[in-house]
CSV table of C-alpha atoms in Angstrom, one decimal:
chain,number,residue,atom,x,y,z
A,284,UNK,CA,-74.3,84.9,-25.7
A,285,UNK,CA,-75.0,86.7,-29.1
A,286,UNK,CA,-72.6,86.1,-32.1
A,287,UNK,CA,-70.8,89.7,-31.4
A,288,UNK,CA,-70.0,89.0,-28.0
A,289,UNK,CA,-68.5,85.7,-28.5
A,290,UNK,CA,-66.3,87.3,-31.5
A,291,UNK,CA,-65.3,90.3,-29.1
A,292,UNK,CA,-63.8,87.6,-26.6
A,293,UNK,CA,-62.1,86.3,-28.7
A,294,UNK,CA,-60.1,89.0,-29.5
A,295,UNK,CA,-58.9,88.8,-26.2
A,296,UNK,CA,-55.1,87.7,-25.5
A,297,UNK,CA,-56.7,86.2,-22.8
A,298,UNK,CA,-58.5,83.0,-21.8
A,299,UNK,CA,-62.2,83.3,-20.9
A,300,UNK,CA,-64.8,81.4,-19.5
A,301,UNK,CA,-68.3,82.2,-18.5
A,302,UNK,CA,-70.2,80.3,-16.2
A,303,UNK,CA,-74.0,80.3,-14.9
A,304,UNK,CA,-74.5,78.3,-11.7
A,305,UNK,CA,-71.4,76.4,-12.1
A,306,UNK,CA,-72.1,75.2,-15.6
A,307,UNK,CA,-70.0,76.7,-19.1
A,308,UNK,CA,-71.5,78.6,-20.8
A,309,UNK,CA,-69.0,80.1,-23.2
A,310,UNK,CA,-65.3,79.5,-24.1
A,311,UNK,CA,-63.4,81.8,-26.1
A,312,UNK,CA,-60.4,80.5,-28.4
A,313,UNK,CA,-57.8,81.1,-25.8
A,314,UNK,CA,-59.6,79.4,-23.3
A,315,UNK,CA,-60.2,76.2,-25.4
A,316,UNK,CA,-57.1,76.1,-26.1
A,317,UNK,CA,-55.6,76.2,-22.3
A,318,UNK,CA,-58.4,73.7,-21.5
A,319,UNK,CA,-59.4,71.9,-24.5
A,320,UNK,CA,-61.3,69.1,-22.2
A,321,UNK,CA,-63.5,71.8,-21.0
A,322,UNK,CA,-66.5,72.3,-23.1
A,323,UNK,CA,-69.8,74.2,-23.3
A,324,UNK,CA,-72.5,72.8,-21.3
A,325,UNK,CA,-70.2,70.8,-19.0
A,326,UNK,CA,-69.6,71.6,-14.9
A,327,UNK,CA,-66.4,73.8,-14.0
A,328,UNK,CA,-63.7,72.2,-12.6
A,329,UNK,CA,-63.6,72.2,-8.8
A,330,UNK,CA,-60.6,74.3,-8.6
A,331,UNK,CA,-62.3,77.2,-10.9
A,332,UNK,CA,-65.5,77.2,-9.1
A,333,UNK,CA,-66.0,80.3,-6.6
A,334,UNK,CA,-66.8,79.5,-3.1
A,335,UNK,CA,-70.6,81.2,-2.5
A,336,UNK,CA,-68.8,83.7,-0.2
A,337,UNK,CA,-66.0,84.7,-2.1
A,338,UNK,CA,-66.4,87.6,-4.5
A,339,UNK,CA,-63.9,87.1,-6.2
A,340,UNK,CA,-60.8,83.7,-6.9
A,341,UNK,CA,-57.3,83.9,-7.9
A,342,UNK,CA,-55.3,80.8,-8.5
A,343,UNK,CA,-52.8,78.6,-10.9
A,344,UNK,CA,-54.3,75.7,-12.0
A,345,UNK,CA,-52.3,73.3,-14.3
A,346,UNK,CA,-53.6,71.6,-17.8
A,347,UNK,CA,-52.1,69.4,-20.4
A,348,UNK,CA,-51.3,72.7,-22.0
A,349,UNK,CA,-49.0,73.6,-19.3
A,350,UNK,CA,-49.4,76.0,-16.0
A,351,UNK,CA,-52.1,79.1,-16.4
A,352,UNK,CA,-53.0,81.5,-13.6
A,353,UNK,CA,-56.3,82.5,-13.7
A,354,UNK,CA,-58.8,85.1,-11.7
A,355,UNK,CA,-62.2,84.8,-11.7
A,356,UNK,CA,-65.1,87.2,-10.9
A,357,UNK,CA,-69.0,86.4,-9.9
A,358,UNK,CA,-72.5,88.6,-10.1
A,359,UNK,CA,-75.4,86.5,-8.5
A,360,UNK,CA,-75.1,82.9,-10.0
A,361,UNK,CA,-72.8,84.3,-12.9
A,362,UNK,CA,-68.8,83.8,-13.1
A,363,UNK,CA,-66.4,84.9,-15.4
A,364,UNK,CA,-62.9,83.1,-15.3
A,365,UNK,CA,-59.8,85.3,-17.2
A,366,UNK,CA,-56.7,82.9,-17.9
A,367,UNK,CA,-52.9,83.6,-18.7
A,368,UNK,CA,-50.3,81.6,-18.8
A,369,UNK,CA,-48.3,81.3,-15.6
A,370,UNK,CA,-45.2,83.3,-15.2
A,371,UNK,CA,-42.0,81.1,-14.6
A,372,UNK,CA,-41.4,79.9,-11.3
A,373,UNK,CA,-39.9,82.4,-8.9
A,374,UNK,CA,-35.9,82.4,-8.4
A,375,UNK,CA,-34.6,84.6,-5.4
A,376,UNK,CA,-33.7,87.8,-5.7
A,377,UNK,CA,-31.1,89.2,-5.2
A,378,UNK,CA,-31.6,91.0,-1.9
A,379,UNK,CA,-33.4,87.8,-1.2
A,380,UNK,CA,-30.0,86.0,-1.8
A,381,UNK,CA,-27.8,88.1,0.2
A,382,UNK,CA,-30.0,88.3,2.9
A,383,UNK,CA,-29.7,84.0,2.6
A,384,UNK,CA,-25.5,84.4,2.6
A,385,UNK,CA,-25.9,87.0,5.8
A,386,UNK,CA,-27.9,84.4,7.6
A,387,UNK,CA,-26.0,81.8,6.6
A,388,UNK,CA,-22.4,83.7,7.8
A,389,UNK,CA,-24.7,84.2,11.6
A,390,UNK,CA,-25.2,80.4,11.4
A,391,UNK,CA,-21.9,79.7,11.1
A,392,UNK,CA,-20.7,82.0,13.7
A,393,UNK,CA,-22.8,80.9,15.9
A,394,UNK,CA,-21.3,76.9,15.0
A,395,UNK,CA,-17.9,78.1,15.7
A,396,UNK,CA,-18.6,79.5,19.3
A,397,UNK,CA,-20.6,76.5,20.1
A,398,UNK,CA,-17.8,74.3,18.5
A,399,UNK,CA,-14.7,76.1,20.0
A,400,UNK,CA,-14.3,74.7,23.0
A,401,UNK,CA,-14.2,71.1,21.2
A,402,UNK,CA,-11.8,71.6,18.8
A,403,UNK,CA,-8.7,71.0,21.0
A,404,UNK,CA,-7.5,67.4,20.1
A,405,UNK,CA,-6.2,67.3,24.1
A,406,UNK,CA,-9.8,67.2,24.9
A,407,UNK,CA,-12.0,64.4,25.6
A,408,UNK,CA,-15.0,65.9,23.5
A,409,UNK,CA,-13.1,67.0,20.3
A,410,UNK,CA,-14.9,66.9,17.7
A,411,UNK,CA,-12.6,65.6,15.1
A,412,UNK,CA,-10.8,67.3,12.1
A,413,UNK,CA,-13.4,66.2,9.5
A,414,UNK,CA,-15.8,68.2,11.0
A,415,UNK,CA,-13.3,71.2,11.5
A,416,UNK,CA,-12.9,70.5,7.6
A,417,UNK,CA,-16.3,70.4,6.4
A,418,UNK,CA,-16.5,73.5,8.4
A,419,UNK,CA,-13.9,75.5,6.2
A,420,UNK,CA,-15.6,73.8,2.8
A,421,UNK,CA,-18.9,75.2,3.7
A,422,UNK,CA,-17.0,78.8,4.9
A,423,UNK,CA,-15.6,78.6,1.6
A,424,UNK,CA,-18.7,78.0,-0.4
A,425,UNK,CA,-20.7,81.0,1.3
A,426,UNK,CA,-18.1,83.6,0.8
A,427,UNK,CA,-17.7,82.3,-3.2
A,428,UNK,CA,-21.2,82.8,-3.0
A,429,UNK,CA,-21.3,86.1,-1.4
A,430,UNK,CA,-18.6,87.3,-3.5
A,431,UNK,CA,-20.5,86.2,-7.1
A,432,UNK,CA,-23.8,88.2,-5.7
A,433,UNK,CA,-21.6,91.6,-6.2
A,434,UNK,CA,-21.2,92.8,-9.6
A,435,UNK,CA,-17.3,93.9,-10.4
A,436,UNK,CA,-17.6,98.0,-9.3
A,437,UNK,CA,-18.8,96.6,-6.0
A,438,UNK,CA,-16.0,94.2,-5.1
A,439,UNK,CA,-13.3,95.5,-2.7
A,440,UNK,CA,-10.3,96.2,-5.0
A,441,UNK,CA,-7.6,97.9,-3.2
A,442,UNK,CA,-4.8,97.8,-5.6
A,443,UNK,CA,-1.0,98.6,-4.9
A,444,UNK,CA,2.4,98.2,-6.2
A,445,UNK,CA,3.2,94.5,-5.4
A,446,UNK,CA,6.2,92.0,-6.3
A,447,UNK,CA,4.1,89.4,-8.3
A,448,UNK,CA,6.9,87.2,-9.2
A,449,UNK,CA,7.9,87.0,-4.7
A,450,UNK,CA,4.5,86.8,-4.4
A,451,UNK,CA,3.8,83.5,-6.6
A,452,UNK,CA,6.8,82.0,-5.0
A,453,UNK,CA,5.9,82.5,-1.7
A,454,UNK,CA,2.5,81.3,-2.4
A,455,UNK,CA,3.8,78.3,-3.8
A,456,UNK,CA,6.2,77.7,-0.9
A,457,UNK,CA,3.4,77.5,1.5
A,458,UNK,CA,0.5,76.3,-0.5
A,459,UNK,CA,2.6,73.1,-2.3
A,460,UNK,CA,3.7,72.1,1.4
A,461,UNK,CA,0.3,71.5,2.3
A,462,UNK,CA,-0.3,69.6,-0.8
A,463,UNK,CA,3.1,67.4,-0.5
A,464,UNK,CA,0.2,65.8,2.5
A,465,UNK,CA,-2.2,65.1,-0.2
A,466,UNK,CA,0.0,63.5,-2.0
A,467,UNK,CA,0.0,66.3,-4.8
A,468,UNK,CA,3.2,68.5,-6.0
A,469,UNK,CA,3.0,71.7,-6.4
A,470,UNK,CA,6.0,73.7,-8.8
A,471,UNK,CA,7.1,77.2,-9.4
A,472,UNK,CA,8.6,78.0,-12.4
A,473,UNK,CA,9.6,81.5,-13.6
A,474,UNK,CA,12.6,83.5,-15.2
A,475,UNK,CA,11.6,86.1,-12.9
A,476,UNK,CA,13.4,86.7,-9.6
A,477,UNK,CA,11.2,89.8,-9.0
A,478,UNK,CA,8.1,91.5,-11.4
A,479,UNK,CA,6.4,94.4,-10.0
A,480,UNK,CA,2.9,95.5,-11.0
A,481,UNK,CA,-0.1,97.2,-10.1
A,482,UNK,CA,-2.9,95.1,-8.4
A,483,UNK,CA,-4.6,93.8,-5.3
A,484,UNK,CA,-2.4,91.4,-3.4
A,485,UNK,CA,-5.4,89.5,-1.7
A,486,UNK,CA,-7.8,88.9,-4.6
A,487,UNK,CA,-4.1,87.8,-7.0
A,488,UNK,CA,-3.5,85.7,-4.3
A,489,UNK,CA,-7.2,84.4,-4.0
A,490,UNK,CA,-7.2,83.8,-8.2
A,491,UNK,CA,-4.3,81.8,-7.7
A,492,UNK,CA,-5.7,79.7,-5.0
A,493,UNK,CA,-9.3,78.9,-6.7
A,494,UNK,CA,-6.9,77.5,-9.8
A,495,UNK,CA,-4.7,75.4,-7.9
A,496,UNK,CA,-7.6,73.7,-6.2
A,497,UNK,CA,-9.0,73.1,-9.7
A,498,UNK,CA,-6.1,71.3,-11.1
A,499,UNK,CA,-5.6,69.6,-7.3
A,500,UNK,CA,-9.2,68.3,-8.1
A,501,UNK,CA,-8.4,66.8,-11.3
A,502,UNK,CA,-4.7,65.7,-10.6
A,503,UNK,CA,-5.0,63.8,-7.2
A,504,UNK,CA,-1.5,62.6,-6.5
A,505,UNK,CA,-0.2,64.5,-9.7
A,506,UNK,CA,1.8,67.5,-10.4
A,507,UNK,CA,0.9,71.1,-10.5
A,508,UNK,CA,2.8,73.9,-12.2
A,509,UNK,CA,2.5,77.7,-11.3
A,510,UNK,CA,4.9,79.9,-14.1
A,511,UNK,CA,4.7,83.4,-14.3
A,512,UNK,CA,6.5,84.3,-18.0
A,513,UNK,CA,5.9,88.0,-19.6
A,514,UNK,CA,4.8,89.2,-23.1
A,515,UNK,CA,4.1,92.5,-24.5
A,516,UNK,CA,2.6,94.8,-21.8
A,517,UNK,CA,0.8,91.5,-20.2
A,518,UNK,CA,2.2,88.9,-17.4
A,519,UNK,CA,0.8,85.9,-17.6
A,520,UNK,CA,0.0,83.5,-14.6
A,521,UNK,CA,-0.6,80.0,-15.7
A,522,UNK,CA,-1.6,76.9,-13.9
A,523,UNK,CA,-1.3,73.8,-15.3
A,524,UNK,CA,-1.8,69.8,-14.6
A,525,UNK,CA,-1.1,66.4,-15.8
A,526,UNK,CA,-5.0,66.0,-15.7
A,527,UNK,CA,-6.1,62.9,-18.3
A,528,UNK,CA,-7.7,64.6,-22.0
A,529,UNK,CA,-11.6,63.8,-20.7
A,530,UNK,CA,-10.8,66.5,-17.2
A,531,UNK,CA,-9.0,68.7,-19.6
A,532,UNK,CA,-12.1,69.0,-21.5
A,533,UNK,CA,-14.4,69.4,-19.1
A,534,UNK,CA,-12.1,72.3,-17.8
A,535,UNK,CA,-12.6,74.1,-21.5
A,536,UNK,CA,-16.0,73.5,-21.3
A,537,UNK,CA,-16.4,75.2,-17.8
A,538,UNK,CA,-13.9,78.2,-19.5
A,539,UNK,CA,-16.5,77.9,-22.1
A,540,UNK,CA,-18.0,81.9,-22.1
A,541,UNK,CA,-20.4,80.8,-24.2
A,542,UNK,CA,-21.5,77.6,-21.7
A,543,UNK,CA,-25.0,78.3,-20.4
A,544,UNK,CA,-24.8,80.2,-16.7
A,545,UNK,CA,-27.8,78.2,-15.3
A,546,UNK,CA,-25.7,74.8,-16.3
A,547,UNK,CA,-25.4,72.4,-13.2
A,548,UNK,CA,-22.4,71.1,-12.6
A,549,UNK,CA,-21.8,67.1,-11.7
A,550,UNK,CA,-22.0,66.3,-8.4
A,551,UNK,CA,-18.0,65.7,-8.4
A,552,UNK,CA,-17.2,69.2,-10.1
A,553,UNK,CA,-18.4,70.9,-6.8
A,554,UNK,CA,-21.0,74.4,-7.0
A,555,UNK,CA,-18.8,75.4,-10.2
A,556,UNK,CA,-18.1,78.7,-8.4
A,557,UNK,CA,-14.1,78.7,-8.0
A,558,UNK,CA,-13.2,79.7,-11.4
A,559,UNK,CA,-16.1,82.1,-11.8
A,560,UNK,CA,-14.3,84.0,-8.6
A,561,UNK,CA,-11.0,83.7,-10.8
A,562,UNK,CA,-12.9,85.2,-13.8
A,563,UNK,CA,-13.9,88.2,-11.8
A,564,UNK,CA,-10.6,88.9,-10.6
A,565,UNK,CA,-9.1,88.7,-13.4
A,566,UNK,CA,-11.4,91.2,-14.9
A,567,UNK,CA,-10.9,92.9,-11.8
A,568,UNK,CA,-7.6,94.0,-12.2
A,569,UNK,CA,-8.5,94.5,-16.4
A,570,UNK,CA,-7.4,90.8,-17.8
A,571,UNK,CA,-8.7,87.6,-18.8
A,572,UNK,CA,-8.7,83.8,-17.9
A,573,UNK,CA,-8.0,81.5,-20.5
A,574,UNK,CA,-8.3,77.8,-20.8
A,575,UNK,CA,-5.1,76.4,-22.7
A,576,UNK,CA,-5.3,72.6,-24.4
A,577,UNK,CA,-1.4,70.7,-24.2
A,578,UNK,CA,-0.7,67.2,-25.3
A,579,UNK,CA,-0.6,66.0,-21.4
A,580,UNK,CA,-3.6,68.1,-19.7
A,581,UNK,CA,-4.5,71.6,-19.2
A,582,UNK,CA,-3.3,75.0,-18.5
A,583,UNK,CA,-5.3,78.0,-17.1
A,584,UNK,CA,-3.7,81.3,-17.6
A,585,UNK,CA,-4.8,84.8,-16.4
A,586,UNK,CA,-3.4,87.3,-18.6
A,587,UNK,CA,-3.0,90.7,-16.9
A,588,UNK,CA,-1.3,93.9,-18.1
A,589,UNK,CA,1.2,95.5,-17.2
A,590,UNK,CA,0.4,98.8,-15.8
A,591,UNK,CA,2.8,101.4,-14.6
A,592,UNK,CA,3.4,100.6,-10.5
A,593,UNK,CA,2.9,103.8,-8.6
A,594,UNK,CA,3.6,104.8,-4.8
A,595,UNK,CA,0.6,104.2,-3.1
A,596,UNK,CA,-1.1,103.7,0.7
A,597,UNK,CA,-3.1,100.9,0.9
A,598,UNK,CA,-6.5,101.5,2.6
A,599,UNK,CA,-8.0,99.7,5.1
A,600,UNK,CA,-9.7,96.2,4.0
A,601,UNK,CA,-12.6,94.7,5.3
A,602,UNK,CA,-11.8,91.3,7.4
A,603,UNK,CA,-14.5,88.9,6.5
A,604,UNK,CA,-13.0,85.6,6.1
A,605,UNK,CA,-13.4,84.9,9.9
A,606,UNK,CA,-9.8,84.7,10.9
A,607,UNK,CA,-9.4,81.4,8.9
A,608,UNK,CA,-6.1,80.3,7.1
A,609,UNK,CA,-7.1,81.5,3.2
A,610,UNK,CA,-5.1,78.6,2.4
A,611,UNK,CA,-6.8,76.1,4.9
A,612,UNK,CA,-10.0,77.7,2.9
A,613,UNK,CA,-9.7,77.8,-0.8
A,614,UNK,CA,-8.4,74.0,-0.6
A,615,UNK,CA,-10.8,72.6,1.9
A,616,UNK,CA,-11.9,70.1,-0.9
A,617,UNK,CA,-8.3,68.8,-1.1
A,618,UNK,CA,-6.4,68.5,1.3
A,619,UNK,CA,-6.6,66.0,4.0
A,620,UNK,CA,-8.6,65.9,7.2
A,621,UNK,CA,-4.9,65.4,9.1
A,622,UNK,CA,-4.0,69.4,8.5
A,623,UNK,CA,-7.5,70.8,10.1
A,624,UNK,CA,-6.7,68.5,13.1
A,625,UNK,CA,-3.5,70.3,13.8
A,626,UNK,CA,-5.8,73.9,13.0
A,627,UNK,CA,-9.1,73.6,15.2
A,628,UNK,CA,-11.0,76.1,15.3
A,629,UNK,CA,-10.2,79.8,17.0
């Protein structure tokens, strides 16, 4: 190769080789660079070298420079080789992903009919609560899932006027007695007899849920505290625990909206999807989530204002939590297997 085409390759952003029967004849910079044990005069690697009945090869081939895809071209005994480095490995897409959470609901449609008629504890085959319980936890999982994979203008938001202050309380009526099982108390504590505002029942509700699980993770056999107080145009919801300093950082760092979104939680901090959901709805309804530090744990508090309540006709919602308890669901991880043998599965 003359002087002038080895200086045009390498002006190339590309790697290039050129072969002759097998053997190198010419490198550029870029080349040499991806393969610097591959020299002039010495045999291609098996993996670069076109079959005799292949026109043409493409292909990654890794180095001690990393990962390089390469496609290679041949004219009688001649080959040229171009390389570039690899693009990252492939994550799913999104259709990809909720065609995986469809499947996955099918699947687990499909485990309930085939499960049903064993889930009475009167019969001789029943399967057992656990299983009924790790049945929820996975239900629960998918549709956190399924709900993340929609941006916020996507999300069914079917706001009304609603008593938020009747609503916490009730909430915390029947959500603390199935925590008295797991040996965890659950407290409401508000001035308010009665606080209406403008906002979607369901997802509050749902907020309120994924944040008592949280502190029910961090507090088994301790005290939770649920408080709805007002300020300015905003009521705030907070959820606190008597979680030790080391959980109540690792809540902050979770709140953290600076903490990287490809971060993987520990194996005991579970998918590190529940207070995302919270985020969202929170934002939903035009508020925040905030992690609060105290002397004895931590507090979580969704501040959301206080917009003027209107009449209004609530339109129809899509069912799609499978005619399960949303209780029995969002604390699947906590309470015991004793609850979800008195359930079974309908």
């Amino acid at each position: 190769m003359s002087t002038f085409d080895s200086a045009l390759l390498d002006m190339l952003p590309e790697g290039v080789i050129h072969s002759d029967d097998g053997i190198i004849i010419s490198m550029n910079q870029t080349a040499r660079r991806a393969m610097p044990l591959l020299q002039e005069g010495s045999p291609l690697p098996d993996l670069l070298l076109l079959p005799p009945t292949a026109p043409t090869h493409t292909g990654e081939v890794n180095t001690t420079q990393g990962r390089w895809a390469f496609s290679s071209a041949q004219s009688g005994t001649e080959q040229f080789i171009l390389l570039r480095p690899a693009p990252p490995h492939e994550r799913l897409t999104s259709a990809q992903l909720e065609g995986m959470l469809r499947q996955l609901r099918t699947v687990m449609s499909d485990i309930v009919v085939q499960l049903a008629p064993f889930s009475d504890p009167a019969d001789e085959n029943y399967v057992g609560g656990g299983l009924i319980r790790s049945y929820y936890r996975l239900f629960r999982l998918v549709d956190n899932a399924d709900f993340l994979n929609h941006s916020l203008d996507e999300l069914p938001f079917h706001p009304t006027t609603i008593d938020l202050a009747g609503m916490c309380s009730q909430l915390c009526m029947e959500a603390g007695g199935l925590l008295a099982d797991a040996g965890i108390s659950l407290n409401w504590e508000s001035t308010f007899t009665s606080l209406p505002v403008w906002g979607d029942s369901t997802l509050l509700q749902r907020m309120l849920l994924e944040l008592i699980t949280n502190s029910a993770k961090s507090v088994p056999g301790g005290r939770i505290v649920l408080s709805l107080t007002r300020y300015g145009n905003h009521a705030l919801l907070s959820v606190g625990d008597s979680g030790s300093p080391e959980q109540a950082r690792q809540l902050m760092s979770a709140m953290s909206e600076n903490r990287p979104l490809d971060t993987i939680p520990f194996p005991n901090q579970g998918a590190g999807l529940g207070l995302v959901v919270a985020r969202q709805i929170a934002r939903l309804h035009g508020g925040a989530l905030v992690a609060l530090s105290r002397e004895h744990g931590v507090c979580v508090a969704a501040s959301l204002p206080m917009r003027a309540t209107q009449v209004s006709v609530e339109s129809p919602r899509v069912i799609t939590d499978g005619g399960l308890h949303p209780l029995l669901v969002s604390m699947a991880d906590v309470l015991p297997t004793s609850i979800y043998e008195l359930e079974g599965l309908d």
